[in-house]
Amino acid sequence: DSNVDLRFVGMYIDMKEEEQLSYIEREIQNNVDAIVISPINSKDIDSWLEGRKISIPIISIGGKIDSEKVIKHISADNYIMGERLAEALALEDSLETSYIFYPHGAVGDVMERYKGLINKLEELEIAYEVIYLNSGVLEPGIVYAASIGSSGSVIGLTPGITELLSASFGEVRSVYGVGITDNILKGLEKGTIKKVIAQSDYDSGYLSINWIYSYLDGKKEDEVFLEIYEVDKNNMFTMPLEQILFPIS
């Protein structure tokens, strides 16, 4: 609609971090007008950007990149996402302790979700424990080694951990999480994930391009947060979620 010359790079599954960095470097060298990044690893991109002199406006979507070289981050309010997770959990009849799986050392968006989650859990008087996971052990089954009770819901604060919990616990516990991936959608449909809190990837992409267009045109855009959706097996194929989750179906 806005006559923007748009190019997608590296749009395939299982891209490695170093590949994403090489694509970003290439586009910087091509002197493009702006770059939108959906980071594989926010911390690595943050460190990589700090070592470079960059005048091109950079916008992040999905994971937040804390570098000052990123002039805009488009996302839902992650604190509220955490609160919504707790509220979804409160609808369960179980009074068992819930277990939050937190990626060790995570900051930014994940930390905000965590704060919203635990503050609301405490407000609702729901017992919880936090299990810290190192990135090197994020494989199905590994989390059984954690010292957790024999029952109780499990909560993932990232899409990757939500997938992990689905594979490890989905048959025996209620799994809650965040984000939308192919594996999460399969888990919801199969019943190995009870509910996730998510935002629309379509909206984040659309708003990022709209924001760039306004920025290059010298206009100032107001701060905006993406709408938050609760997704489960019963509503994933109803509107508007069906259009958001399966935009090309």
C-alpha positions as semicolon CSV with decimal commas, in nm:
position;residue;x (nm);y (nm);z (nm)
1;D;0,000;0,000;0,000
2;S;0,285;0,238;0,080
3;N;0,505;0,163;-0,224
4;V;0,780;0,022;-0,003
5;D;1,046;-0,191;-0,174
6;L;1,054;-0,483;0,069
7;R;1,295;-0,778;0,069
8;F;1,278;-1,082;0,298
9;V;1,608;-1,255;0,372
10;G;1,678;-1,581;0,549
11;M;1,312;-1,678;0,579
12;Y;1,348;-2,050;0,644
13;I;1,320;-2,289;0,937
14;D;1,619;-2,370;1,160
15;M;1,836;-2,077;1,054
16;K;2,151;-2,058;1,267
17;E;2,249;-1,746;1,460
18;E;2,564;-1,689;1,256
19;E;2,362;-1,710;0,935
20;Q;2,123;-1,443;1,058
21;L;2,414;-1,217;1,150
22;S;2,567;-1,262;0,804
23;Y;2,236;-1,159;0,642
24;I;2,216;-0,850;0,861
25;E;2,575;-0,761;0,773
26;R;2,499;-0,804;0,404
27;E;2,201;-0,571;0,419
28;I;2,402;-0,310;0,609
29;Q;2,669;-0,325;0,338
30;N;2,393;-0,289;0,075
31;N;2,305;0,040;0,247
32;V;1,934;-0,036;0,274
33;D;1,701;0,227;0,419
34;A;1,602;0,022;0,725
35;I;1,621;-0,328;0,872
36;V;1,358;-0,524;1,064
37;I;1,501;-0,808;1,275
38;S;1,319;-1,096;1,438
39;P;1,618;-1,219;1,640
40;I;1,710;-1,582;1,689
41;N;1,922;-1,480;1,989
42;S;1,866;-1,124;2,112
43;K;2,176;-1,117;2,333
44;D;2,409;-1,225;2,051
45;I;2,269;-0,964;1,812
46;D;2,295;-0,700;2,085
47;S;2,666;-0,779;2,133
48;W;2,725;-0,795;1,758
49;L;2,563;-0,454;1,698
50;E;2,764;-0,286;1,973
51;G;3,085;-0,348;1,781
52;R;2,964;-0,175;1,465
53;K;2,907;0,178;1,347
54;I;2,557;0,175;1,200
55;S;2,345;0,467;1,085
56;I;2,062;0,258;0,934
57;P;1,744;0,250;1,149
58;I;1,689;-0,095;1,298
59;I;1,357;-0,223;1,433
60;S;1,316;-0,545;1,631
61;I;1,006;-0,763;1,645
62;G;0,958;-1,072;1,856
63;G;1,256;-1,086;2,092
64;K;1,375;-0,748;2,216
65;I;1,728;-0,633;2,126
66;D;1,855;-0,398;2,397
67;S;2,115;-0,221;2,182
68;E;2,075;0,156;2,151
69;K;2,119;0,106;1,777
70;V;1,769;-0,046;1,770
71;I;1,538;0,254;1,757
72;K;1,207;0,069;1,790
73;H;1,078;-0,256;1,934
74;I;0,732;-0,375;1,833
75;S;0,570;-0,624;2,067
76;A;0,283;-0,691;2,299
77;D;0,318;-0,571;2,659
78;N;0,517;-0,861;2,802
79;Y;0,434;-0,780;3,163
80;I;0,064;-0,812;3,078
81;M;0,136;-1,135;2,887
82;G;0,277;-1,275;3,212
83;E;-0,032;-1,162;3,402
84;R;-0,259;-1,328;3,146
85;L;-0,065;-1,654;3,187
86;A;-0,132;-1,645;3,561
87;E;-0,500;-1,568;3,507
88;A;-0,531;-1,860;3,265
89;L;-0,369;-2,086;3,523
90;A;-0,610;-1,962;3,791
91;L;-0,901;-2,108;3,595
92;E;-0,773;-2,459;3,671
93;D;-0,939;-2,651;3,953
94;S;-0,601;-2,777;4,076
95;L;-0,442;-2,622;4,385
96;E;-0,108;-2,791;4,317
97;T;0,216;-2,595;4,303
98;S;0,292;-2,470;3,950
99;Y;0,642;-2,479;3,804
100;I;0,783;-2,192;3,599
101;F;1,069;-2,286;3,365
102;Y;1,297;-1,987;3,322
103;P;1,591;-1,969;3,076
104;H;1,893;-1,893;3,292
105;G;2,028;-1,542;3,233
106;A;1,732;-1,426;3,023
107;V;1,650;-1,055;3,032
108;G;1,428;-0,812;2,838
109;D;1,094;-0,951;2,720
110;V;1,131;-1,279;2,911
111;M;1,209;-1,097;3,236
112;E;0,902;-0,875;3,191
113;R;0,679;-1,180;3,134
114;Y;0,826;-1,340;3,444
115;K;0,759;-1,033;3,659
116;G;0,398;-1,008;3,541
117;L;0,348;-1,381;3,594
118;I;0,483;-1,412;3,948
119;N;0,324;-1,087;4,070
120;K;-0,017;-1,202;3,949
121;L;0,035;-1,555;4,086
122;E;0,112;-1,406;4,427
123;E;-0,190;-1,177;4,403
124;L;-0,407;-1,480;4,320
125;E;-0,237;-1,682;4,598
126;I;-0,122;-1,956;4,361
127;A;0,185;-2,147;4,481
128;Y;0,477;-2,168;4,239
129;E;0,841;-2,266;4,209
130;V;1,095;-2,149;3,952
131;I;1,313;-2,399;3,764
132;Y;1,615;-2,242;3,594
133;L;1,719;-2,403;3,267
134;N;2,054;-2,373;3,095
135;S;2,026;-2,338;2,716
136;G;2,253;-2,639;2,665
137;V;1,998;-2,883;2,814
138;L;1,685;-2,777;2,629
139;E;1,595;-3,119;2,495
140;P;1,276;-3,322;2,546
141;G;1,300;-3,536;2,858
142;I;1,591;-3,351;3,015
143;V;1,363;-3,146;3,240
144;Y;1,258;-3,463;3,421
145;A;1,588;-3,435;3,603
146;A;1,462;-3,118;3,776
147;S;1,343;-3,168;4,133
148;I;0,974;-3,093;4,090
149;G;0,667;-3,252;4,242
150;S;0,481;-3,540;4,088
151;S;0,193;-3,314;3,981
152;G;0,117;-2,951;3,906
153;S;0,108;-2,737;3,593
154;V;0,424;-2,632;3,409
155;I;0,479;-2,292;3,248
156;G;0,719;-2,192;2,970
157;L;0,822;-1,828;2,926
158;T;0,953;-1,865;2,570
159;P;0,821;-2,051;2,265
160;G;1,120;-2,287;2,276
161;I;1,062;-2,382;2,638
162;T;0,689;-2,417;2,575
163;E;0,771;-2,670;2,301
164;L;1,010;-2,847;2,539
165;L;0,749;-2,875;2,812
166;S;0,491;-3,004;2,565
167;A;0,727;-3,282;2,454
168;S;0,836;-3,367;2,809
169;F;0,520;-3,321;3,015
170;G;0,226;-3,278;2,778
171;E;0,086;-3,627;2,835
172;V;0,083;-3,602;3,215
173;R;0,054;-3,232;3,313
174;S;-0,115;-2,912;3,203
175;V;0,132;-2,709;2,995
176;Y;0,105;-2,331;2,960
177;G;0,332;-2,108;2,757
178;V;0,382;-1,821;2,519
179;G;0,420;-1,773;2,146
180;I;0,312;-1,947;1,829
181;T;0,522;-2,197;1,634
182;D;0,429;-2,500;1,423
183;N;0,511;-2,730;1,715
184;I;0,307;-2,522;1,958
185;L;0,007;-2,531;1,723
186;K;0,045;-2,909;1,695
187;G;0,066;-2,933;2,074
188;L;-0,250;-2,727;2,120
189;E;-0,442;-2,939;1,869
190;K;-0,310;-3,264;2,017
191;G;-0,378;-3,150;2,372
192;T;-0,018;-3,159;2,500
193;I;-0,038;-2,780;2,550
194;K;-0,340;-2,646;2,737
195;K;-0,309;-2,274;2,658
196;V;-0,062;-2,017;2,526
197;I;-0,054;-1,639;2,539
198;A;0,043;-1,494;2,202
199;Q;0,056;-1,190;1,979
200;S;-0,011;-1,161;1,607
201;D;0,306;-1,200;1,399
202;Y;0,114;-1,048;1,109
203;D;0,044;-0,734;1,311
204;S;0,406;-0,704;1,426
205;G;0,530;-0,728;1,066
206;Y;0,271;-0,485;0,934
207;L;0,333;-0,229;1,208
208;S;0,710;-0,252;1,168
209;I;0,686;-0,161;0,798
210;N;0,432;0,112;0,872
211;W;0,661;0,254;1,141
212;I;0,962;0,254;0,905
213;Y;0,764;0,428;0,635
214;S;0,655;0,701;0,879
215;Y;1,008;0,735;1,020
216;L;1,166;0,779;0,677
217;D;0,890;1,026;0,591
218;G;0,973;1,233;0,899
219;K;0,651;1,148;1,086
220;K;0,633;1,049;1,452
221;E;0,433;0,739;1,538
222;D;0,268;0,699;1,879
223;E;0,373;0,411;2,103
224;V;0,159;0,105;2,036
225;F;0,144;-0,242;2,191
226;L;0,017;-0,544;2,000
227;E;-0,303;-0,711;2,108
228;I;-0,266;-1,019;2,329
229;Y;-0,454;-1,343;2,255
230;E;-0,523;-1,652;2,463
231;V;-0,510;-1,960;2,243
232;D;-0,629;-2,310;2,326
233;K;-0,763;-2,619;2,149
234;N;-1,119;-2,490;2,160
235;N;-1,066;-2,149;1,998
236;M;-0,767;-2,189;1,766
237;F;-0,988;-2,258;1,465
238;T;-1,233;-1,975;1,533
239;M;-1,212;-1,617;1,411
240;P;-1,010;-1,404;1,452
241;L;-0,753;-1,657;1,576
242;E;-0,777;-1,884;1,272
243;Q;-0,677;-1,594;1,046
244;I;-0,393;-1,493;1,279
245;L;-0,256;-1,845;1,331
246;F;-0,307;-1,973;0,976
247;P;-0,284;-1,660;0,754
248;I;-0,225;-1,849;0,425
249;S;-0,473;-2,133;0,480
